[in-house]
CSV table of C-alpha atoms in Angstrom, one decimal:
chain,number,residue,atom,x,y,z
V,1,UNK,CA,-113.8,-15.8,87.2
V,2,UNK,CA,-114.9,-14.6,90.8
V,3,UNK,CA,-118.5,-13.4,91.1
V,4,UNK,CA,-117.6,-9.8,92.0
V,5,UNK,CA,-115.4,-9.5,88.9
V,6,UNK,CA,-118.2,-10.9,86.7
V,7,UNK,CA,-120.6,-8.4,88.1
V,8,UNK,CA,-118.1,-5.6,87.6
V,9,UNK,CA,-117.4,-6.6,84.0
V,10,UNK,CA,-121.1,-6.8,83.3
V,11,UNK,CA,-121.7,-3.3,84.6
V,12,UNK,CA,-118.8,-2.0,82.5
V,13,UNK,CA,-120.2,-3.7,79.4
V,14,UNK,CA,-123.6,-2.2,80.1
V,15,UNK,CA,-122.2,1.3,80.6
V,16,UNK,CA,-120.3,1.0,77.3
V,17,UNK,CA,-123.4,-0.1,75.5
V,18,UNK,CA,-125.4,2.9,76.8
V,19,UNK,CA,-122.7,5.3,75.8
V,20,UNK,CA,-122.7,3.8,72.3
V,21,UNK,CA,-126.4,4.2,72.1
V,22,UNK,CA,-126.3,7.9,72.9
V,23,UNK,CA,-124.8,8.4,69.5
V,24,UNK,CA,-128.0,7.1,67.9
V,25,UNK,CA,-130.8,7.5,70.4
V,26,UNK,CA,-129.7,10.4,72.7
V,27,UNK,CA,-130.2,8.5,76.0
V,28,UNK,CA,-130.7,10.6,79.1
V,29,UNK,CA,-127.4,11.8,80.6
V,30,UNK,CA,-128.7,10.9,84.1
V,31,UNK,CA,-129.2,7.3,83.1
V,32,UNK,CA,-125.6,7.1,81.9
V,33,UNK,CA,-124.4,8.7,85.1
V,34,UNK,CA,-126.1,6.0,87.2
V,35,UNK,CA,-124.2,3.2,85.4
V,36,UNK,CA,-120.9,5.1,85.6
V,37,UNK,CA,-121.4,5.6,89.3
V,38,UNK,CA,-121.9,1.8,89.7
V,39,UNK,CA,-118.6,0.9,88.0
V,40,UNK,CA,-116.6,3.6,89.7
V,41,UNK,CA,-116.0,5.9,86.7
V,42,UNK,CA,-117.3,8.9,88.6
V,43,UNK,CA,-117.3,9.7,92.3
V,44,UNK,CA,-117.9,6.9,94.8
V,45,UNK,CA,-121.4,5.9,95.6
V,46,UNK,CA,-121.7,5.1,99.3
V,47,UNK,CA,-124.0,2.2,98.6
V,48,UNK,CA,-121.4,0.1,96.7
V,49,UNK,CA,-118.7,-1.0,99.2
V,50,UNK,CA,-117.4,-4.5,99.3
V,51,UNK,CA,-117.0,-6.6,102.5
V,52,UNK,CA,-113.5,-7.9,103.2
V,53,UNK,CA,-111.9,-10.2,105.9
V,54,UNK,CA,-108.4,-9.4,107.3
V,55,UNK,CA,-106.4,-6.6,108.7
V,56,UNK,CA,-104.8,-3.3,107.9
V,57,UNK,CA,-101.5,-2.2,109.6
V,58,UNK,CA,-100.9,1.5,109.8
V,59,UNK,CA,-97.6,2.9,108.8
V,60,UNK,CA,-98.3,6.4,109.8
V,61,UNK,CA,-100.6,8.6,112.0
V,62,UNK,CA,-103.6,9.2,109.7
V,63,UNK,CA,-107.2,10.5,110.3
V,64,UNK,CA,-109.9,8.0,110.6
V,65,UNK,CA,-113.1,9.4,109.0
V,66,UNK,CA,-116.7,8.6,109.8
V,67,UNK,CA,-117.4,9.9,106.3
V,68,UNK,CA,-114.5,10.2,104.0
V,69,UNK,CA,-116.5,12.2,101.5
V,70,UNK,CA,-117.3,14.9,104.1
V,71,UNK,CA,-114.1,14.3,106.0
V,72,UNK,CA,-116.0,14.1,109.3
V,73,UNK,CA,-113.9,12.8,112.2
V,74,UNK,CA,-115.7,12.8,115.6
V,75,UNK,CA,-113.2,13.1,118.4
V,76,UNK,CA,-110.4,13.6,115.8
V,77,UNK,CA,-109.5,9.9,115.8
V,78,UNK,CA,-106.1,9.0,114.3
V,79,UNK,CA,-104.6,5.6,113.4
V,80,UNK,CA,-101.5,4.7,115.5
V,81,UNK,CA,-98.4,3.8,113.5
V,82,UNK,CA,-97.5,0.1,113.5
V,83,UNK,CA,-100.9,-0.9,115.0
V,84,UNK,CA,-103.0,-3.5,113.3
V,85,UNK,CA,-106.8,-3.0,112.8
V,86,UNK,CA,-109.6,-5.2,111.6
V,87,UNK,CA,-110.6,-4.4,108.0
V,88,UNK,CA,-114.3,-4.5,107.2
V,89,UNK,CA,-114.8,-3.3,103.7
V,90,UNK,CA,-113.3,-1.4,100.7
V,91,UNK,CA,-115.2,1.3,98.9
V,92,UNK,CA,-115.0,-0.4,95.5
V,93,UNK,CA,-112.8,-2.7,93.5
V,94,UNK,CA,-109.2,-1.3,93.8
V,95,UNK,CA,-110.7,1.5,95.9
V,96,UNK,CA,-108.7,4.1,97.8
V,97,UNK,CA,-110.6,3.9,101.0
V,98,UNK,CA,-110.7,1.0,103.6
V,99,UNK,CA,-113.3,0.7,106.4
V,100,UNK,CA,-111.7,-0.4,109.7
V,101,UNK,CA,-113.0,-1.1,113.2
V,102,UNK,CA,-111.1,1.1,115.7
V,103,UNK,CA,-111.4,0.1,119.3
V,104,UNK,CA,-112.3,2.9,121.7
V,105,UNK,CA,-113.6,5.2,118.9
V,106,UNK,CA,-117.2,6.3,118.8
V,107,UNK,CA,-118.4,5.4,116.3
V,108,UNK,CA,-115.9,2.5,116.0
V,109,UNK,CA,-116.3,2.0,112.3
V,110,UNK,CA,-114.1,4.5,110.3
V,111,UNK,CA,-112.6,5.0,106.8
V,112,UNK,CA,-108.9,5.5,106.2
V,113,UNK,CA,-106.9,6.1,103.0
V,114,UNK,CA,-105.2,2.9,101.9
V,115,UNK,CA,-101.9,4.8,101.5
V,116,UNK,CA,-101.8,5.1,105.3
V,117,UNK,CA,-100.5,1.5,105.7
V,118,UNK,CA,-100.5,-2.1,104.5
V,119,UNK,CA,-103.6,-4.1,103.7
V,120,UNK,CA,-103.7,-7.9,104.3
V,121,UNK,CA,-107.3,-8.9,103.5
V,122,UNK,CA,-109.4,-10.7,101.0
V,123,UNK,CA,-112.8,-9.9,99.5
V,124,UNK,CA,-115.9,-11.6,100.9
V,125,UNK,CA,-117.4,-12.1,97.5
V,126,UNK,CA,-118.7,-15.6,98.2
V,127,UNK,CA,-119.6,-15.2,101.9
V,128,UNK,CA,-123.2,-14.5,101.0
V,129,UNK,CA,-123.5,-17.8,99.2
V,130,UNK,CA,-122.4,-19.9,102.2
V,131,UNK,CA,-125.8,-20.9,103.5
V,132,UNK,CA,-124.3,-23.1,106.2
V,133,UNK,CA,-122.8,-19.9,107.8
V,134,UNK,CA,-125.3,-19.0,110.7
V,135,UNK,CA,-124.0,-15.4,110.5
V,136,UNK,CA,-124.6,-14.9,106.7
V,137,UNK,CA,-127.5,-12.6,107.5
V,138,UNK,CA,-125.3,-10.3,109.6
V,139,UNK,CA,-122.6,-9.5,107.1
V,140,UNK,CA,-122.4,-5.7,106.5
V,141,UNK,CA,-122.9,-4.4,103.0
V,142,UNK,CA,-124.1,-7.9,101.9
V,143,UNK,CA,-127.6,-6.9,100.9
V,144,UNK,CA,-129.4,-6.9,97.5
V,145,UNK,CA,-132.1,-4.1,97.9
V,146,UNK,CA,-133.7,-1.7,100.4
V,147,UNK,CA,-137.2,-1.4,101.9
V,148,UNK,CA,-138.3,2.1,102.8
V,149,UNK,CA,-141.0,1.9,105.4
V,150,UNK,CA,-143.1,5.1,105.9
V,151,UNK,CA,-145.6,5.3,108.7
V,152,UNK,CA,-149.1,6.8,108.8
V,153,UNK,CA,-148.5,7.9,112.4
V,154,UNK,CA,-152.1,8.7,113.4
V,155,UNK,CA,-153.2,5.2,112.5
V,156,UNK,CA,-150.2,3.6,114.2
V,157,UNK,CA,-150.5,5.6,117.4
V,158,UNK,CA,-154.2,5.0,117.8
V,159,UNK,CA,-154.3,1.3,117.0
V,160,UNK,CA,-150.9,-0.3,117.6
V,161,UNK,CA,-150.1,-1.7,121.1
V,162,UNK,CA,-147.1,0.5,121.9
V,163,UNK,CA,-147.7,0.1,125.6
V,164,UNK,CA,-147.1,3.8,126.4
V,165,UNK,CA,-143.4,3.6,125.4
V,166,UNK,CA,-143.7,6.1,122.5
V,167,UNK,CA,-143.9,9.6,123.8
V,168,UNK,CA,-144.7,10.9,120.3
V,169,UNK,CA,-147.8,8.7,120.2
V,170,UNK,CA,-148.9,10.0,123.6
V,171,UNK,CA,-148.6,13.5,122.3
V,172,UNK,CA,-150.4,12.7,119.0
V,173,UNK,CA,-153.3,10.9,120.8
V,174,UNK,CA,-153.7,13.7,123.3
V,175,UNK,CA,-153.8,16.4,120.7
V,176,UNK,CA,-150.5,18.0,121.9
V,177,UNK,CA,-148.9,17.2,118.5
V,178,UNK,CA,-150.6,17.0,115.1
V,179,UNK,CA,-149.1,14.8,112.3
V,180,UNK,CA,-150.7,14.9,108.9
V,181,UNK,CA,-147.9,13.6,106.7
V,182,UNK,CA,-146.1,10.3,106.3
V,183,UNK,CA,-143.1,9.7,108.6
V,184,UNK,CA,-140.1,7.5,108.7
V,185,UNK,CA,-140.2,4.0,110.2
V,186,UNK,CA,-137.0,2.9,108.6
V,187,UNK,CA,-134.7,2.4,105.6
V,188,UNK,CA,-133.9,-1.3,105.7
V,189,UNK,CA,-131.1,-3.0,103.8
V,190,UNK,CA,-132.7,-6.3,102.6
V,191,UNK,CA,-131.2,-9.6,101.6
V,192,UNK,CA,-133.6,-11.9,99.8
V,193,UNK,CA,-132.1,-15.2,101.2
V,194,UNK,CA,-132.5,-13.9,104.8
V,195,UNK,CA,-136.1,-12.7,104.6
V,196,UNK,CA,-136.7,-10.3,107.5
V,197,UNK,CA,-133.6,-11.6,109.4
V,198,UNK,CA,-130.9,-9.6,107.7
V,199,UNK,CA,-129.7,-7.1,110.4
V,200,UNK,CA,-127.6,-6.5,113.4
V,201,UNK,CA,-124.4,-6.5,111.4
V,202,UNK,CA,-122.3,-4.6,114.0
V,203,UNK,CA,-122.7,-5.5,117.6
V,204,UNK,CA,-120.7,-2.3,118.6
V,205,UNK,CA,-122.8,0.1,116.4
V,206,UNK,CA,-123.6,3.3,118.2
V,207,UNK,CA,-125.8,6.2,117.1
V,208,UNK,CA,-124.0,9.6,117.2
V,209,UNK,CA,-126.2,12.1,115.2
V,210,UNK,CA,-125.3,15.7,115.0
V,211,UNK,CA,-127.7,18.2,116.6
V,212,UNK,CA,-128.4,19.7,113.1
V,213,UNK,CA,-129.4,16.2,111.8
V,214,UNK,CA,-131.7,15.6,114.7
V,215,UNK,CA,-133.4,18.9,114.2
V,216,UNK,CA,-133.8,18.2,110.5
V,217,UNK,CA,-135.3,14.7,110.9
V,218,UNK,CA,-137.5,15.2,114.0
V,219,UNK,CA,-140.6,16.4,112.1
V,220,UNK,CA,-140.3,13.3,109.9
V,221,UNK,CA,-139.4,10.8,112.7
V,222,UNK,CA,-141.2,12.4,115.6
V,223,UNK,CA,-139.7,10.1,118.3
V,224,UNK,CA,-136.6,12.4,118.0
V,225,UNK,CA,-138.6,15.3,119.5
V,226,UNK,CA,-138.5,13.4,122.7
V,227,UNK,CA,-135.7,10.7,122.7
V,228,UNK,CA,-133.3,8.8,120.5
V,229,UNK,CA,-134.3,5.3,121.4
V,230,UNK,CA,-136.2,4.4,118.2
V,231,UNK,CA,-133.5,5.9,116.0
V,232,UNK,CA,-130.9,4.0,117.9
V,233,UNK,CA,-132.8,0.8,117.4
V,234,UNK,CA,-133.2,1.4,113.6
V,235,UNK,CA,-129.5,2.2,113.4
V,236,UNK,CA,-128.3,-0.9,115.2
V,237,UNK,CA,-130.6,-3.3,113.5
V,238,UNK,CA,-130.6,-1.8,110.0
V,239,UNK,CA,-128.3,1.2,109.5
V,240,UNK,CA,-125.1,-0.5,110.5
V,241,UNK,CA,-125.6,-3.1,107.7
V,242,UNK,CA,-125.0,-0.5,105.0
V,243,UNK,CA,-122.2,1.9,104.2
V,244,UNK,CA,-123.5,5.4,105.0
V,245,UNK,CA,-122.6,7.0,108.3
V,246,UNK,CA,-125.4,7.6,110.7
V,247,UNK,CA,-126.0,11.3,109.7
V,248,UNK,CA,-126.1,10.6,106.0
V,249,UNK,CA,-128.2,7.4,106.5
V,250,UNK,CA,-131.0,9.2,108.3
V,251,UNK,CA,-130.8,12.3,106.1
V,252,UNK,CA,-131.0,10.1,103.0
V,253,UNK,CA,-134.0,8.3,104.4
V,254,UNK,CA,-135.8,11.5,105.3
V,255,UNK,CA,-135.3,12.8,101.7
V,256,UNK,CA,-136.9,9.6,100.5
V,257,UNK,CA,-139.9,10.1,102.9
V,258,UNK,CA,-140.4,13.6,101.6
V,259,UNK,CA,-140.5,12.3,98.1
V,260,UNK,CA,-143.2,9.7,99.0
V,261,UNK,CA,-145.1,12.3,101.0
V,262,UNK,CA,-145.3,14.7,98.0
V,263,UNK,CA,-146.0,11.8,95.5
V,264,UNK,CA,-149.4,10.5,94.5
V,265,UNK,CA,-149.1,8.1,97.5
V,266,UNK,CA,-148.9,10.8,100.1
V,267,UNK,CA,-151.4,13.0,98.3
V,268,UNK,CA,-154.0,10.3,98.2
V,269,UNK,CA,-153.6,9.6,101.9
V,270,UNK,CA,-153.7,13.4,102.7
V,271,UNK,CA,-156.9,13.8,100.6
V,272,UNK,CA,-158.6,10.9,102.4
V,273,UNK,CA,-157.7,11.7,106.1
V,274,UNK,CA,-160.6,10.6,108.3
V,275,UNK,CA,-162.2,8.5,105.5
V,276,UNK,CA,-162.6,4.8,104.8
V,277,UNK,CA,-161.3,4.0,101.3
V,278,UNK,CA,-161.1,1.0,99.1
V,279,UNK,CA,-157.7,-0.6,98.7
V,280,UNK,CA,-158.4,-1.4,95.0
V,281,UNK,CA,-159.4,2.3,94.4
V,282,UNK,CA,-156.1,3.4,96.1
V,283,UNK,CA,-154.2,1.0,93.9
V,284,UNK,CA,-156.0,2.1,90.7
V,285,UNK,CA,-155.3,5.8,91.5
V,286,UNK,CA,-151.6,5.0,91.9
V,287,UNK,CA,-151.5,2.9,88.8
V,288,UNK,CA,-152.9,5.8,86.8
V,289,UNK,CA,-150.2,8.2,88.0
V,290,UNK,CA,-147.2,6.0,88.7
V,291,UNK,CA,-147.8,3.0,86.4
V,292,UNK,CA,-148.1,-0.7,87.1
V,293,UNK,CA,-144.4,-1.4,87.4
V,294,UNK,CA,-144.0,1.1,90.2
V,295,UNK,CA,-147.1,0.0,92.1
V,296,UNK,CA,-145.8,-3.6,92.0
V,297,UNK,CA,-143.0,-2.3,94.3
V,298,UNK,CA,-145.4,-1.0,97.0
V,299,UNK,CA,-147.1,-2.8,99.9
V,300,UNK,CA,-149.6,-1.5,102.5
V,301,UNK,CA,-149.6,-2.5,106.1
V,302,UNK,CA,-152.6,-2.1,108.5
V,303,UNK,CA,-153.4,-2.6,112.2
V,304,UNK,CA,-156.2,-5.1,112.8
V,305,UNK,CA,-156.5,-5.3,109.0
V,306,UNK,CA,-158.6,-2.1,109.0
V,307,UNK,CA,-156.4,0.9,109.9
V,308,UNK,CA,-153.6,2.1,107.6
V,309,UNK,CA,-150.4,2.3,109.5
V,310,UNK,CA,-147.6,2.0,106.9
V,311,UNK,CA,-146.6,2.0,103.3
V,312,UNK,CA,-143.5,-0.1,102.3
V,313,UNK,CA,-141.6,0.7,99.1
V,314,UNK,CA,-138.9,-1.5,97.5
V,315,UNK,CA,-135.7,0.2,96.3
V,316,UNK,CA,-132.7,-1.3,94.5
V,317,UNK,CA,-129.5,-1.6,96.4
V,318,UNK,CA,-127.7,1.1,94.4
V,319,UNK,CA,-130.5,3.6,94.0
V,320,UNK,CA,-129.5,7.1,93.2
V,321,UNK,CA,-130.8,9.4,96.0
V,322,UNK,CA,-131.2,12.3,93.6
V,323,UNK,CA,-133.5,10.3,91.2
V,324,UNK,CA,-137.2,10.8,91.3
V,325,UNK,CA,-139.4,8.3,93.2
V,326,UNK,CA,-140.8,6.8,90.0
V,327,UNK,CA,-137.4,5.9,88.7
V,328,UNK,CA,-136.3,4.5,92.1
V,329,UNK,CA,-139.4,2.2,92.2
V,330,UNK,CA,-139.3,1.0,88.7
V,331,UNK,CA,-135.8,-0.4,89.1
V,332,UNK,CA,-136.5,-2.2,92.4
V,333,UNK,CA,-137.4,-5.8,93.0
V,334,UNK,CA,-141.1,-6.6,93.0
V,335,UNK,CA,-143.0,-6.6,96.3
V,336,UNK,CA,-145.7,-9.0,97.5
V,337,UNK,CA,-149.3,-7.9,96.8
V,338,UNK,CA,-150.1,-4.2,97.2
V,339,UNK,CA,-152.9,-4.9,99.7
V,340,UNK,CA,-150.4,-6.5,102.2
V,341,UNK,CA,-152.2,-7.5,105.4
V,342,UNK,CA,-155.0,-5.0,104.9
V,343,UNK,CA,-158.7,-5.7,104.3
V,344,UNK,CA,-160.4,-4.5,101.1
V,345,UNK,CA,-161.6,-1.4,103.0
V,346,UNK,CA,-159.2,0.6,105.2
V,347,UNK,CA,-159.5,3.7,107.4
V,348,UNK,CA,-157.1,6.6,107.3
V,349,UNK,CA,-157.1,8.0,110.8
V,350,UNK,CA,-157.0,11.7,111.7
V,351,UNK,CA,-154.3,12.8,114.1
V,352,UNK,CA,-155.6,12.6,117.7
V,353,UNK,CA,-158.4,10.6,119.2
């Protein structure tokens, strides 16, 4: 049996088991919903598409959506009847939506209803296992987890060698702008077999955020107050490897950062701004509030070993964005040690020099 069918069957069996248990143990409805989302019983989860290889030939003029759930279609792009397009993925097994590459469109990757034409492709279920393929770390939607990297901007801007290329850091260091909360570095699809090399899955990926999205995310990714270059880099390297469109990807990431900021992680940092703290004490405080399992999914990062610059949190591939942070962490793969590259004592910088 193909690998993807085995996985699908396993999820179905797991969902059935949970439903049966509700009759005796009253499992939480939200837990059941997560499993049903995974097997496609309820509405499609954007994190679950399946890579394909082949083509799709249009038989009619049909809209090509950037997000089929929201029916967004920048520039009102339409498929041209009798034209063949490269197929990239399908939203789920026997799904209704096919992701295509449309030359000349911006963004070029779009979703179309399969009823719009004829599909001639096969699933890439075994592509990830082909270790001889030099491009196996650049296959879109072929990841196994996420890393959410949140930045302590004052520490980064004061101690990282950004060579003057980050206007938000210039503003923070000069006192023009004050940042006292965690910000977004990136939401990174991760593939265990690739290490840090999974990325750049679409050489034609372009960032095309709405003005409303930019306004929403700027306080949480301050580079957007001044330019889009850092966001474009994050999108091309990481965002294009997953299935959300650019607006949804960044908005989802910002929602996660807000959860971290209001969690015991963000509260501990906020309470100790300007102080030198013990990493072991930081870890103990989080263990008391979040538990050992969650803390084992968290890793610190420091500049020069002494200055806190980042917190990285592991998330499972199919995390539910509406779940609380604790649930999201507990189901994720384990991280390396909590201390990361930091010394036993670290300093949490204040905004400005």
